[in-house]
Tab-separated table of C-alpha atoms and ligand atoms in Angstrom:
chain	number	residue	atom	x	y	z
A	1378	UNK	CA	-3.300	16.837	6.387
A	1379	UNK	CA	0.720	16.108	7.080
A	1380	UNK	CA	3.062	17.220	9.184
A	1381	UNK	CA	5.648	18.361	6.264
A	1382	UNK	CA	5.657	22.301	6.090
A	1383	UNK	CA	7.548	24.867	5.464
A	1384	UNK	CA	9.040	27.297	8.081
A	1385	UNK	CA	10.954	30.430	6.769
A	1386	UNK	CA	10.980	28.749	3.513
A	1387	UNK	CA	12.607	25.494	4.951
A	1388	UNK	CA	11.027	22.309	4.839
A	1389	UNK	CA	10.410	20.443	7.957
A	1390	UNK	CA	9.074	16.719	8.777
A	1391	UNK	CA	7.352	17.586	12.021
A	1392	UNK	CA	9.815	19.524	14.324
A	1393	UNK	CA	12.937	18.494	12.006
A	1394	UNK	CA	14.410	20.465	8.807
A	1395	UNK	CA	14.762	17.687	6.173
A	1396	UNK	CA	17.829	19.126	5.276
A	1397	UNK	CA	19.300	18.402	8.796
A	1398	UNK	CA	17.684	14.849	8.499
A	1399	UNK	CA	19.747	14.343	4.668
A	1400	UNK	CA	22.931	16.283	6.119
A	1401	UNK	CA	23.051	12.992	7.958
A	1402	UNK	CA	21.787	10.255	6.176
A	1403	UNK	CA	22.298	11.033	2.611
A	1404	UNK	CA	20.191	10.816	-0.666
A	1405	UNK	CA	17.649	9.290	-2.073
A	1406	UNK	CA	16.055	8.710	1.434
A	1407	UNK	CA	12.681	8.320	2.528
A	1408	UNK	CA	10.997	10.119	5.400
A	1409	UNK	CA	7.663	9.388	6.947
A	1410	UNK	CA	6.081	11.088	10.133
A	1411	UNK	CA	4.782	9.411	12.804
A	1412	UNK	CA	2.331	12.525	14.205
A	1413	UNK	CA	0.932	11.785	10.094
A	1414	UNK	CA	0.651	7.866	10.434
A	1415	UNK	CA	-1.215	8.219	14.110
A	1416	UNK	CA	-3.566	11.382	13.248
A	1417	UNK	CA	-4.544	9.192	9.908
A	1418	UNK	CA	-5.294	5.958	11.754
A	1419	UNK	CA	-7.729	8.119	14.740
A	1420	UNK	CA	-9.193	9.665	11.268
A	1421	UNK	CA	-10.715	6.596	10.047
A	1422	UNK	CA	-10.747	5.161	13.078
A	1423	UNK	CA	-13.105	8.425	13.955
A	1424	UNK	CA	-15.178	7.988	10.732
A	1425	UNK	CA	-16.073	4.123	11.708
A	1426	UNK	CA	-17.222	5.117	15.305
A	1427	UNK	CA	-20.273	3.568	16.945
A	1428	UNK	CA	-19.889	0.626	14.533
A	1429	UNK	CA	-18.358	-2.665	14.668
A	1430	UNK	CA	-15.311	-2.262	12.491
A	1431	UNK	CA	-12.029	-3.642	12.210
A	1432	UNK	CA	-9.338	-1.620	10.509
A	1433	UNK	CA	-6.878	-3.830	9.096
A	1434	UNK	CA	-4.331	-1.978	7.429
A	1435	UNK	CA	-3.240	-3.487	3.772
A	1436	UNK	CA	0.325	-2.969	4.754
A	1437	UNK	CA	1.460	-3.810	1.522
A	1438	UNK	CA	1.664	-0.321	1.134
A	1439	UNK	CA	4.218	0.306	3.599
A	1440	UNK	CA	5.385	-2.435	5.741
A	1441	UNK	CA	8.669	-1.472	7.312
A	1442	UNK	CA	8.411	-2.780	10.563
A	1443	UNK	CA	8.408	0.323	13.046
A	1444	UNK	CA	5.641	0.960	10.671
A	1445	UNK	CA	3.661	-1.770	11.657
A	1446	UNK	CA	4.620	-1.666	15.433
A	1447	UNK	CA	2.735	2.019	15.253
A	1448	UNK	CA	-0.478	0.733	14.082
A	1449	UNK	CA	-0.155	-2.202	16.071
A	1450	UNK	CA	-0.140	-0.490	19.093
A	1451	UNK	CA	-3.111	1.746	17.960
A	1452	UNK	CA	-5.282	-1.401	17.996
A	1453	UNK	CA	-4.887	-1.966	14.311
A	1454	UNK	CA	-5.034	-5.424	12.665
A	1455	UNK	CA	-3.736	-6.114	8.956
A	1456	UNK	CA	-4.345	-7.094	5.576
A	1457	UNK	CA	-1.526	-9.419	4.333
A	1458	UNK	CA	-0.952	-10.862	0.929
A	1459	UNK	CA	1.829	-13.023	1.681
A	1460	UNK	CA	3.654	-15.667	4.277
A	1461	UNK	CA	6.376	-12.920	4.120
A	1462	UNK	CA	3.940	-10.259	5.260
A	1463	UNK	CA	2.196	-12.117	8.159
A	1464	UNK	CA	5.795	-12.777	9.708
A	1465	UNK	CA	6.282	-9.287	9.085
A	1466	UNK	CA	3.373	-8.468	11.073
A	1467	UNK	CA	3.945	-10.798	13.563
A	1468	UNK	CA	6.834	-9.862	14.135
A	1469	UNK	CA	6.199	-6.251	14.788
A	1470	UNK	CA	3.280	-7.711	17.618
A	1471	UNK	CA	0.716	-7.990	15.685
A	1472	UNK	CA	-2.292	-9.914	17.230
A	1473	UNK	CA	-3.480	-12.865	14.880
A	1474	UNK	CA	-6.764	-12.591	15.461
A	1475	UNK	CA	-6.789	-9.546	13.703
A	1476	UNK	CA	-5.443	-10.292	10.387
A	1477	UNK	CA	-6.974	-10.776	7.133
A	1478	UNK	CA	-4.938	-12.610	4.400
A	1479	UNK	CA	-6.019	-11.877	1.160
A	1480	UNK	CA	-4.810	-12.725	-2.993
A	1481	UNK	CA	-5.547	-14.726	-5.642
A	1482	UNK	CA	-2.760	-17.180	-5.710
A	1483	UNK	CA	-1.721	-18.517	-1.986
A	1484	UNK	CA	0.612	-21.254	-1.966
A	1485	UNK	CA	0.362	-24.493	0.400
A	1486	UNK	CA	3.074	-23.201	2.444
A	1487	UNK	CA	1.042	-19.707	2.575
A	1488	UNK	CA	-1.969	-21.274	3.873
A	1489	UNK	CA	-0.345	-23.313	6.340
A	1490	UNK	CA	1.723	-20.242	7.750
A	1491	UNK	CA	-1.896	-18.443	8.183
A	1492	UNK	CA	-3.390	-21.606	9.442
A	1493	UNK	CA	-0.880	-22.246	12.392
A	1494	UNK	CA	-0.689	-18.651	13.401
A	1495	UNK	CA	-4.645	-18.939	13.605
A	1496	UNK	CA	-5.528	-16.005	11.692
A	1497	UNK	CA	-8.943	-14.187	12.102
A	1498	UNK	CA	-9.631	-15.568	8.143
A	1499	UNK	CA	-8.333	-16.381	4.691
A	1500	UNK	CA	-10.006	-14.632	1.816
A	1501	UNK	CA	-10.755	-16.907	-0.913
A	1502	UNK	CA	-11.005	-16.190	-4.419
A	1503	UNK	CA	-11.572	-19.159	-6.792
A	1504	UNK	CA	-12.981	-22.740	-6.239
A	1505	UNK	CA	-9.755	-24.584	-6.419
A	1506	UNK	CA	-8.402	-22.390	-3.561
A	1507	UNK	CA	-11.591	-23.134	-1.417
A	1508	UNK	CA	-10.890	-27.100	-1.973
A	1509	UNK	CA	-6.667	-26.679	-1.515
A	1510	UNK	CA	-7.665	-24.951	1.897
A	1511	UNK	CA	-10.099	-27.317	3.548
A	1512	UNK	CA	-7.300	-29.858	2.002
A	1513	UNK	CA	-4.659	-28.085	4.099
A	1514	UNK	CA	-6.258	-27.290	6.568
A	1515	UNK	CA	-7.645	-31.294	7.271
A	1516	UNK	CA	-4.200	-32.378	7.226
A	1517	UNK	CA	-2.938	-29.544	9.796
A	1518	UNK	CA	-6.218	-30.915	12.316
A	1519	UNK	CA	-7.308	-27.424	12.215
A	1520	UNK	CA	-10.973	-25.419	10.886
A	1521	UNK	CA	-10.090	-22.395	8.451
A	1522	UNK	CA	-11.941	-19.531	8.972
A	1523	UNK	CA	-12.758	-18.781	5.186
A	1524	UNK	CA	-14.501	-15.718	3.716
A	1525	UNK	CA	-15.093	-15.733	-0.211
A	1526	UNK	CA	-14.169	-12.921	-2.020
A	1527	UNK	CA	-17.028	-11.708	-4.380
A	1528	UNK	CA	-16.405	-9.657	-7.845
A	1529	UNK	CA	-19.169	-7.074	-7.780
A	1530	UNK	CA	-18.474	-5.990	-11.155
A	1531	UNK	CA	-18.382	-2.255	-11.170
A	1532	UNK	CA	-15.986	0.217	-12.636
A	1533	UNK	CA	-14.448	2.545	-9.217
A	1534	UNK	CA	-12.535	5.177	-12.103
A	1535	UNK	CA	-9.479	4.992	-11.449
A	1536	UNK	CA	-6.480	3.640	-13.280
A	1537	UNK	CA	-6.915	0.241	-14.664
A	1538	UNK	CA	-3.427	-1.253	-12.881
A	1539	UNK	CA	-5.485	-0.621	-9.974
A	1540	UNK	CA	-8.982	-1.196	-10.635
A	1541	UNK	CA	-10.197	-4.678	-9.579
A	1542	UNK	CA	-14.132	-4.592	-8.882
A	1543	UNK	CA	-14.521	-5.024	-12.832
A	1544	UNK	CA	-15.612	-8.517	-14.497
A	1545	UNK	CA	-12.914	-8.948	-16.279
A	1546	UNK	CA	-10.480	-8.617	-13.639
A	1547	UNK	CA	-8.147	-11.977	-12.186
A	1548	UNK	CA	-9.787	-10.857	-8.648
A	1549	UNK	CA	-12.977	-12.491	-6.436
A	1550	UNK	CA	-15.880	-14.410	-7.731
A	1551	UNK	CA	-18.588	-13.622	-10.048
A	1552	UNK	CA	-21.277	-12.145	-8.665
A	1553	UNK	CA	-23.801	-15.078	-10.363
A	1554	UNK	CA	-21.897	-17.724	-8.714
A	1555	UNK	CA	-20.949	-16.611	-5.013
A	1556	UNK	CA	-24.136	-18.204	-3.460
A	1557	UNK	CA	-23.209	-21.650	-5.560
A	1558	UNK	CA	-19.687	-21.186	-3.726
A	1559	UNK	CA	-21.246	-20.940	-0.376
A	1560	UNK	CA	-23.320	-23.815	-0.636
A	1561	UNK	CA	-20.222	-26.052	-2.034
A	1562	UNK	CA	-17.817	-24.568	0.993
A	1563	UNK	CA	-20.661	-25.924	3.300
A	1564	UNK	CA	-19.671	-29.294	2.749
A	1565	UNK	CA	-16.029	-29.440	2.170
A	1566	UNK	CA	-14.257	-30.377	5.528
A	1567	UNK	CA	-12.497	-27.973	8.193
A	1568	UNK	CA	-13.979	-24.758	6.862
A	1569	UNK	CA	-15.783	-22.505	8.710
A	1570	UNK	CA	-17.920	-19.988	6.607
A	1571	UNK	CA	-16.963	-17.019	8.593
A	1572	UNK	CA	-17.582	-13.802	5.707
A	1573	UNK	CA	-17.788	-12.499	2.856
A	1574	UNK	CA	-15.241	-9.801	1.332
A	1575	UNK	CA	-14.710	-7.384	-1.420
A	1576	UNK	CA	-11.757	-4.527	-2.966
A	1577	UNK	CA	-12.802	-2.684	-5.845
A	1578	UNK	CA	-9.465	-0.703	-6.489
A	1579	UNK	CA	-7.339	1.839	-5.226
A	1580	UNK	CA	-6.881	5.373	-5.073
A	1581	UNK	CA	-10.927	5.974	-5.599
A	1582	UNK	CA	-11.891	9.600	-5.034
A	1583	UNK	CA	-15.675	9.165	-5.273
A	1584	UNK	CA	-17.870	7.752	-3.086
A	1585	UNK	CA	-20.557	6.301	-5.430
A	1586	UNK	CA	-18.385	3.206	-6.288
A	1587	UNK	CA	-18.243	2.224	-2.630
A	1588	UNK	CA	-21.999	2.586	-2.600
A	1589	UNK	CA	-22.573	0.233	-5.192
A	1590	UNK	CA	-20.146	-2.310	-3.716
A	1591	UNK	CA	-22.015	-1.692	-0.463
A	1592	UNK	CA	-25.485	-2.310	-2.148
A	1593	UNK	CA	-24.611	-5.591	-3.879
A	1594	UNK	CA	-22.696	-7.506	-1.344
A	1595	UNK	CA	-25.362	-6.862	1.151
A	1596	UNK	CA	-27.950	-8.270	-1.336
A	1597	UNK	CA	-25.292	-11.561	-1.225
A	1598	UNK	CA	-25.462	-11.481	2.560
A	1599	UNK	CA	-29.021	-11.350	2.524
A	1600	UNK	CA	-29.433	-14.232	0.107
A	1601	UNK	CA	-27.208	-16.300	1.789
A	1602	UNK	CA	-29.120	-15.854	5.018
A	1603	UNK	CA	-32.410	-17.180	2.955
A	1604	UNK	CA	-29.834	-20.293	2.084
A	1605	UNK	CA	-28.927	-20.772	6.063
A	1606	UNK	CA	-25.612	-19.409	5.813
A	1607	UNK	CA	-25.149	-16.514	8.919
A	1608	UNK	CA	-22.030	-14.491	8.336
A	1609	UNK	CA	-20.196	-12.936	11.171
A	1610	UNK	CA	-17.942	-10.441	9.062
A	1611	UNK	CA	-18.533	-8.663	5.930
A	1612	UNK	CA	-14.980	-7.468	4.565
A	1613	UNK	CA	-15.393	-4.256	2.414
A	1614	UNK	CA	-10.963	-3.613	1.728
A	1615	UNK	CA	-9.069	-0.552	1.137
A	1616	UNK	CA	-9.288	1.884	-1.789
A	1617	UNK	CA	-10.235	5.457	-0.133
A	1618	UNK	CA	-8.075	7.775	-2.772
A	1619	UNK	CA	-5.380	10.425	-1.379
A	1620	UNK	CA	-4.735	13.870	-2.744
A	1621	UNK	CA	-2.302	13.625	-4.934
A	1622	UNK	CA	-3.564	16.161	-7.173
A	1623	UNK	CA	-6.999	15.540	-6.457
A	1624	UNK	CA	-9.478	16.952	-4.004
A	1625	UNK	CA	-8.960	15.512	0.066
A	1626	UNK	CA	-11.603	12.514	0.446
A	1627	UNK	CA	-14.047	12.973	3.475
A	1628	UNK	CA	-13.435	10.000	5.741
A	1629	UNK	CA	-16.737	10.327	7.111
A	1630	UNK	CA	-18.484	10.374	3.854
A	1631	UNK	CA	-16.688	7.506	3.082
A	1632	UNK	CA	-18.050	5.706	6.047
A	1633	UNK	CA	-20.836	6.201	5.647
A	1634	UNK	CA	-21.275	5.582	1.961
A	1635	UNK	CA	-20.002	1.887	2.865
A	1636	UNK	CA	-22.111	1.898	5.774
A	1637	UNK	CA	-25.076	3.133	4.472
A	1638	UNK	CA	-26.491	-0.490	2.714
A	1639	UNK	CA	-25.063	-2.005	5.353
A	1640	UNK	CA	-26.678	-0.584	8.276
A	1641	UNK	CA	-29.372	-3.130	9.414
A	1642	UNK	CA	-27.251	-6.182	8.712
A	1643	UNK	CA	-25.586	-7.163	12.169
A	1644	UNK	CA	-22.677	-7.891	10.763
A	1645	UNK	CA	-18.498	-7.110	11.731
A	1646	UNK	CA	-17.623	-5.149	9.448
A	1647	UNK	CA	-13.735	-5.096	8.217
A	1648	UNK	CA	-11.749	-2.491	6.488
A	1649	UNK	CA	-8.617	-2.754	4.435
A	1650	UNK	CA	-7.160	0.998	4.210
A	1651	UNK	CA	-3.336	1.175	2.980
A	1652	UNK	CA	-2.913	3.855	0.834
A	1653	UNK	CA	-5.070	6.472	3.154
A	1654	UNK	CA	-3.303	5.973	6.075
A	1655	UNK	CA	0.441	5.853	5.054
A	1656	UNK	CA	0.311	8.048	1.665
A	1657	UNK	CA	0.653	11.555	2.658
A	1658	UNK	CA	2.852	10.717	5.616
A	1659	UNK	CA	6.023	9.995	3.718
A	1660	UNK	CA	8.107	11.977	1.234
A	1661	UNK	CA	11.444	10.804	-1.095
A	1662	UNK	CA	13.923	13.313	-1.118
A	1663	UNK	CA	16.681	13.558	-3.307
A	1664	UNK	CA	19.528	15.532	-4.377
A	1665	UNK	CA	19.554	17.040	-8.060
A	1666	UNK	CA	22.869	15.828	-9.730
A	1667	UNK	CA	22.744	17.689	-12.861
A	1668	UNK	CA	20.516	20.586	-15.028
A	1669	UNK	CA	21.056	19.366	-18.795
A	1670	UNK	CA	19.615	21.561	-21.250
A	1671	UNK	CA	18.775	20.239	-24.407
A	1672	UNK	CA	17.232	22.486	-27.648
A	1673	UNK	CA	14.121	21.375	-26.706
A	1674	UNK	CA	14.072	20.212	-22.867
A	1675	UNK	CA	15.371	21.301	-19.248
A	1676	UNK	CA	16.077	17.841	-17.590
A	1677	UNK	CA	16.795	18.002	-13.858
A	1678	UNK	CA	18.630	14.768	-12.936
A	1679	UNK	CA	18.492	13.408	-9.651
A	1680	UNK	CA	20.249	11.359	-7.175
A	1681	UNK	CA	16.523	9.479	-6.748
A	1682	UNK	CA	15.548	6.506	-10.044
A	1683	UNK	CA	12.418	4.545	-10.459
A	1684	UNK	CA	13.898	2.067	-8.571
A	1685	UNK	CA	13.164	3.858	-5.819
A	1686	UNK	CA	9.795	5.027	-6.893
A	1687	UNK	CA	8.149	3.492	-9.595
A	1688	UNK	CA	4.500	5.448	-9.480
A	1689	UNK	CA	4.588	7.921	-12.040
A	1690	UNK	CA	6.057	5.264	-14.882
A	1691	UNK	CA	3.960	2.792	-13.833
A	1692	UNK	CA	0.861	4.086	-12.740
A	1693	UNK	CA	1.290	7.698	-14.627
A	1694	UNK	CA	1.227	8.889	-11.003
A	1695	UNK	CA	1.488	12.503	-10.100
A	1696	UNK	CA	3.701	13.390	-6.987
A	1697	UNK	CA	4.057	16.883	-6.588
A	1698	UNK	CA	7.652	17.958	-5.900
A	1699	UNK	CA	8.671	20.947	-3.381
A	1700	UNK	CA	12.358	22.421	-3.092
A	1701	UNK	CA	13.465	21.497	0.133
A	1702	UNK	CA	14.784	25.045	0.423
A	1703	UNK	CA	12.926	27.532	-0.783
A	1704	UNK	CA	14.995	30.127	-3.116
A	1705	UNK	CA	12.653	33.165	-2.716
A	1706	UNK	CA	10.326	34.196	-5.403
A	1707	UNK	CA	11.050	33.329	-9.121
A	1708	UNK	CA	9.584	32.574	-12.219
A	1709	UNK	CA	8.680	28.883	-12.974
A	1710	UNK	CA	10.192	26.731	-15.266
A	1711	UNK	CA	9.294	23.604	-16.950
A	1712	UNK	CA	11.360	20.810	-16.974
A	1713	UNK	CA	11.405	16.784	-16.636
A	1714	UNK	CA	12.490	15.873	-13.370
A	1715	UNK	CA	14.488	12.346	-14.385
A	1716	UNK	CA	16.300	9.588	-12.447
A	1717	UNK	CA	19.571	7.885	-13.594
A	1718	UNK	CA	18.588	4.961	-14.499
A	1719	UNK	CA	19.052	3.577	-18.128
A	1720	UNK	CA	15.197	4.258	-19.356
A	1721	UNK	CA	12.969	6.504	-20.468
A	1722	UNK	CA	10.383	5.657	-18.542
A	1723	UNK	CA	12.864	7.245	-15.326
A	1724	UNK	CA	11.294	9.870	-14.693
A	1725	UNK	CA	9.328	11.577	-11.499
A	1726	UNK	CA	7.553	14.072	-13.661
A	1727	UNK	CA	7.289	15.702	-16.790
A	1728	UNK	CA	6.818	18.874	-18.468
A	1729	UNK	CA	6.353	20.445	-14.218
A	1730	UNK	CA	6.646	23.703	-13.747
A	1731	UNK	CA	8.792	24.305	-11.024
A	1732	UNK	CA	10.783	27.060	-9.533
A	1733	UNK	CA	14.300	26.684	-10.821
A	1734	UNK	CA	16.480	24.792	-9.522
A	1735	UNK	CA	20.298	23.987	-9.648
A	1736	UNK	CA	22.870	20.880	-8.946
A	1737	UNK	CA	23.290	20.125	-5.166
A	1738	UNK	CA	19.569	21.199	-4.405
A	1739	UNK	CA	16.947	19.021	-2.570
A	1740	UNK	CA	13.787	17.885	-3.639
A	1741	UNK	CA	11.189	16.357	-1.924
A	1742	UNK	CA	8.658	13.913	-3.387
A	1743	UNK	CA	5.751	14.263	-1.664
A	1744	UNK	CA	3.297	11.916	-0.808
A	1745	UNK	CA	5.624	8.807	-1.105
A	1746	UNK	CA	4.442	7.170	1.676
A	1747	UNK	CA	1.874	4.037	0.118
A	1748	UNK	CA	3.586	2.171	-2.895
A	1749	UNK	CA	6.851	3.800	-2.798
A	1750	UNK	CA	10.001	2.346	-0.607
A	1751	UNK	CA	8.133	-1.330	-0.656
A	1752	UNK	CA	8.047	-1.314	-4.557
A	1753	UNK	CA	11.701	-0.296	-4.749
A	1754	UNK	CA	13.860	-2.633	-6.821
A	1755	UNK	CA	17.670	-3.144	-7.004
A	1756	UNK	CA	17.809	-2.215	-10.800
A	1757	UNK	CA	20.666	-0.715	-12.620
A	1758	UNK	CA	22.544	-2.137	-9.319
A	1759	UNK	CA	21.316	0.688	-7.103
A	1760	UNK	CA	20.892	0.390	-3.202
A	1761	UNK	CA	17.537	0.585	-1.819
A	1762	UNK	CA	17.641	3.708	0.271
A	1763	UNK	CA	16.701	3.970	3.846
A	1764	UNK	CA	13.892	4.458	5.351
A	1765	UNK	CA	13.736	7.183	8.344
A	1766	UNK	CA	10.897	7.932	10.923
A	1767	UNK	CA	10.613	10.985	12.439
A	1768	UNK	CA	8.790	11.332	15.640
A	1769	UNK	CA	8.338	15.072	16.962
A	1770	UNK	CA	11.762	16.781	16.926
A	1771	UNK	CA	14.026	12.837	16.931
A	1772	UNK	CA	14.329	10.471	13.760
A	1773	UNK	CA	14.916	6.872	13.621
A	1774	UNK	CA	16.799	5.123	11.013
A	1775	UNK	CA	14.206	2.695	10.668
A	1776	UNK	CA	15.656	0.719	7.219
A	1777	UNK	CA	19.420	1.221	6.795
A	1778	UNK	CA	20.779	2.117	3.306
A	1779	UNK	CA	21.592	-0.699	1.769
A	1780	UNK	CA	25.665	-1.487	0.515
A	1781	UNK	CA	27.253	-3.761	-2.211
A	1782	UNK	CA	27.144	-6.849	0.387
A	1783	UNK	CA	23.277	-6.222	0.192
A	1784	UNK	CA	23.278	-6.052	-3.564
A	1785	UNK	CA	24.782	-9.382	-3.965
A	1786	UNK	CA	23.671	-11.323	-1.086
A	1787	UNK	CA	22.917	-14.915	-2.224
A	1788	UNK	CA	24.826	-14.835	-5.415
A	1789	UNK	CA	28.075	-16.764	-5.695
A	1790	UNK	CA	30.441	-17.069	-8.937
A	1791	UNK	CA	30.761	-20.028	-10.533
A	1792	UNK	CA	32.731	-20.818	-13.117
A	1793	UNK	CA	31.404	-20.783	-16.807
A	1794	UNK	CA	34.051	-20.938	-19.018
A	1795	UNK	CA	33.562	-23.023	-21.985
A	1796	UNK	CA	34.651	-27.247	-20.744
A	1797	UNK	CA	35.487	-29.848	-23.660
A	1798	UNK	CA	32.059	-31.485	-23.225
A	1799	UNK	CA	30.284	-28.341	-24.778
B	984	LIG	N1	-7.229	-4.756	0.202
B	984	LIG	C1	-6.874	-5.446	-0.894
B	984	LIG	C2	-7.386	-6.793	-1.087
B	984	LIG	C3	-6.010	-4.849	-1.833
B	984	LIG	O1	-5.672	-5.520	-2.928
B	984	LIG	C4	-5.526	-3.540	-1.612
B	984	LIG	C5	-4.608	-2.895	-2.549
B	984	LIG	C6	-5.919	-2.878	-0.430
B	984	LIG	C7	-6.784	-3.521	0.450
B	984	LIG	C8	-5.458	-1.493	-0.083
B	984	LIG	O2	-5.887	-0.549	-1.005
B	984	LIG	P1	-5.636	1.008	-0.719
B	984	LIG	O3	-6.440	1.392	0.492
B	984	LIG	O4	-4.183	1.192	-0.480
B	984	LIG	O5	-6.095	1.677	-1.947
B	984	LIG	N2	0.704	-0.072	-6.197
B	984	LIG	C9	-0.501	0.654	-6.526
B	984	LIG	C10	-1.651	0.291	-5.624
B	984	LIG	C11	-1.952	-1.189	-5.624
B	984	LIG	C12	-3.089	-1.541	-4.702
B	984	LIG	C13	-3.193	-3.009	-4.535
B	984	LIG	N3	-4.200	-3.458	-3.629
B	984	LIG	C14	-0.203	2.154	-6.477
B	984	LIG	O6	0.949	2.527	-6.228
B	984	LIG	O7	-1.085	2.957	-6.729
């Protein structure tokens, strides 16, 4: 459920028309709604009631900072994946011993950053790691909370970019080998053996795959209990799907699918949800520039590029995409719905029936809210566009559009023309 409808065939974001929002801001812009955001977080937060959960949003999937000020103040904590995330977070009040900083490849500087904010734990996922933080963490005086990321090995159907539960993948530890870990962490100096975590992908529509996780890293718990290792935390991450296209997940079946295996453990239990809480609260709207007919095609080019929103290249994502004002009734047409950017893999959809639609006309993108403004780029030269929150009937300007200074902050010309010594 969202807070983007349609009132005598305008759209609206909450008590706003969107068209009022672009009359002043311009296109490509993105729009999220706070009413969404909240009524996600007391969803899941609803679903996980009567347990001992954390909710850490991954906020890689949205991380502006108003963003993170909202769930902050709902009692959230966070999933980080980066020094530039926790100071994000921070920054935006986040309390410390809250967050979770997870990846396969944190740098010294990384681990010190989490170390001297005194994070709630660092999630480990190979054997060198384990050794570089006790290392670190010695020469800072300080104990690292660790928790060891475990591979279950299990295939959660969706698309392979963002399926990581499966053997092959760069992410966790073998199954066969997380009770070895354990016992090695035991004795390397200043760690503290606080949990044990998983992910198992993204976007995951069925519940059986979080069963299965459930089932085999409480079978690790137990085993390491038999070895004399209590854990205080059991981290189970993100990955509860959206409807894109698809059918709306049940929170509640969610919880208790994780929960279920879990239930007579006594342990904190931590949840990473990004995509589920911030997905369906944001849209991309943008203005179509052109209709270009070709003998075989209808392209509608817009304002918006895959710099903006990379999804349906990358990830052959589907966004479905509403006029912003609705023409009356009319046939649909089919057409490729493309971005300006010099590829042909610029595109938001293809071969969509839509109603038809002519230059000057806004579009909305819809469900734009996880992986869309934070994996924008500056390709082709293009300004990241601006992020806007909009809170009953006011907006914020949250993210400003960005200008040429932006573009070419840092750079500086030097002179390269061809010297005698070449
Ligand atoms: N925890 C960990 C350790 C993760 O790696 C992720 C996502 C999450 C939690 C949150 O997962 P979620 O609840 O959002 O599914 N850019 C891709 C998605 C990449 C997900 C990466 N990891 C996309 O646009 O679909």
């Amino acid at each position: 459920m969202n807070y983007f409808d349609y009132r005598d065939g305008r759209l609206f974001a909450e008590e706003i028309p969107v068209s009022e929002i672009v009359q002043r801001i311009g296109t490509p812009v993105y729009i999220y709604s706070a009413r969404t955001l909240r009524r996600h977080f007391r969803i899941i937060r609803q679903a996980f009631e009567g347990t001992d959960t954390l909710i850490c949003y991954a906020m890689k999937a949205l991380s502006n900072l108003s963003i993170l000020k909202l769930f902050s103040d709902l009692g959230a904590g966070f999933d980080i994946v980066s020094a530039g995330e926790l100071m994000r977070c921070l920054k935006a009040g986040a309390d410390p011993e809250k967050i979770v900083f997870s990846g396969v490849g944190k740098t010294d500087h990384e681990i010190e950053t989490a170390l001297t904010a005194d994070i709630l734990m660092i999630n480990v996922e190979s054997r060198p790691e384990l050794y570089r933080i006790s290392e670190v963490a010695r020469r800072l005086r300080r104990d690292a909370r660790v928790s060891l990321r475990v591979n279950p090995d299990l295939d959660p159907g969706t698309h392979p970019h963002i399926s990581t539960g499966h053997r092959d993948s760069k992410f966790g530890i073998p199954l066969s080998q997380v009770r070895e870990y354990y016992a090695e962490a035991r004795s390397l100096p200043n760690l503290v053996l606080a949990g044990l975590s998983t992910h198992i992908g993204s976007q995951i529509t069925d519940t059986s795959p979080f069963v299965e996780a459930g089932r085999k890293v409480a079978g690790i718990v137990r085993d390491l209990r038999a070895d004399g290792i209590a854990l205080k935390y059991l981290d189970l991450g993100g990955g509860l799907g959206i409807p894109y296209q698809e059918e709306p997940s049940d929170p509640a079946k969610y919880a208790s699918a994780l929960l279920g295996p879990l239930r007579e453990l006594g342990v904190k239990i931590i949840i990473e949800p990004g995509r589920v809480l911030v997905g369906n609260a944001g849209i991309m709207v943008t203005r179509v520039l052109y209709v270009k007919e070709t003998d075989v095609k209808r392209f509608v080019v817009v304002d918006g590029a895959m710099n903006d929103l990379i999804r349906p290249v990358l990830y052959e994502a589907y966004h479905e995409i509403r006029p912003v004002e609705e023409r009356g009734h009319s046939a649909l047409e089919t057409a490729d719905v493309v971005g300006p950017v010099c590829e042909s893999g610029d595109f938001f959809a293809r071969e969509r029936q839509l109603p038809p639609v002519e230059a000057g006309e806004l579009l909305a993108i819809m469900s734009a809210g996880a992986y869309g403004f934070v994996m924008a780029s500056n390709y082709n030269s293009r300004p990241r566009a601006p992020e806007i929150v909009v809170d009953g009937s006011r907006f914020h300007v949250v993210r400003e559009r960005e200008n040429f200074d932006d573009l070419v902050r840092g750079e500086s010309i030097v002179s390269l023309r061809e010297g005698p010594d070449a």
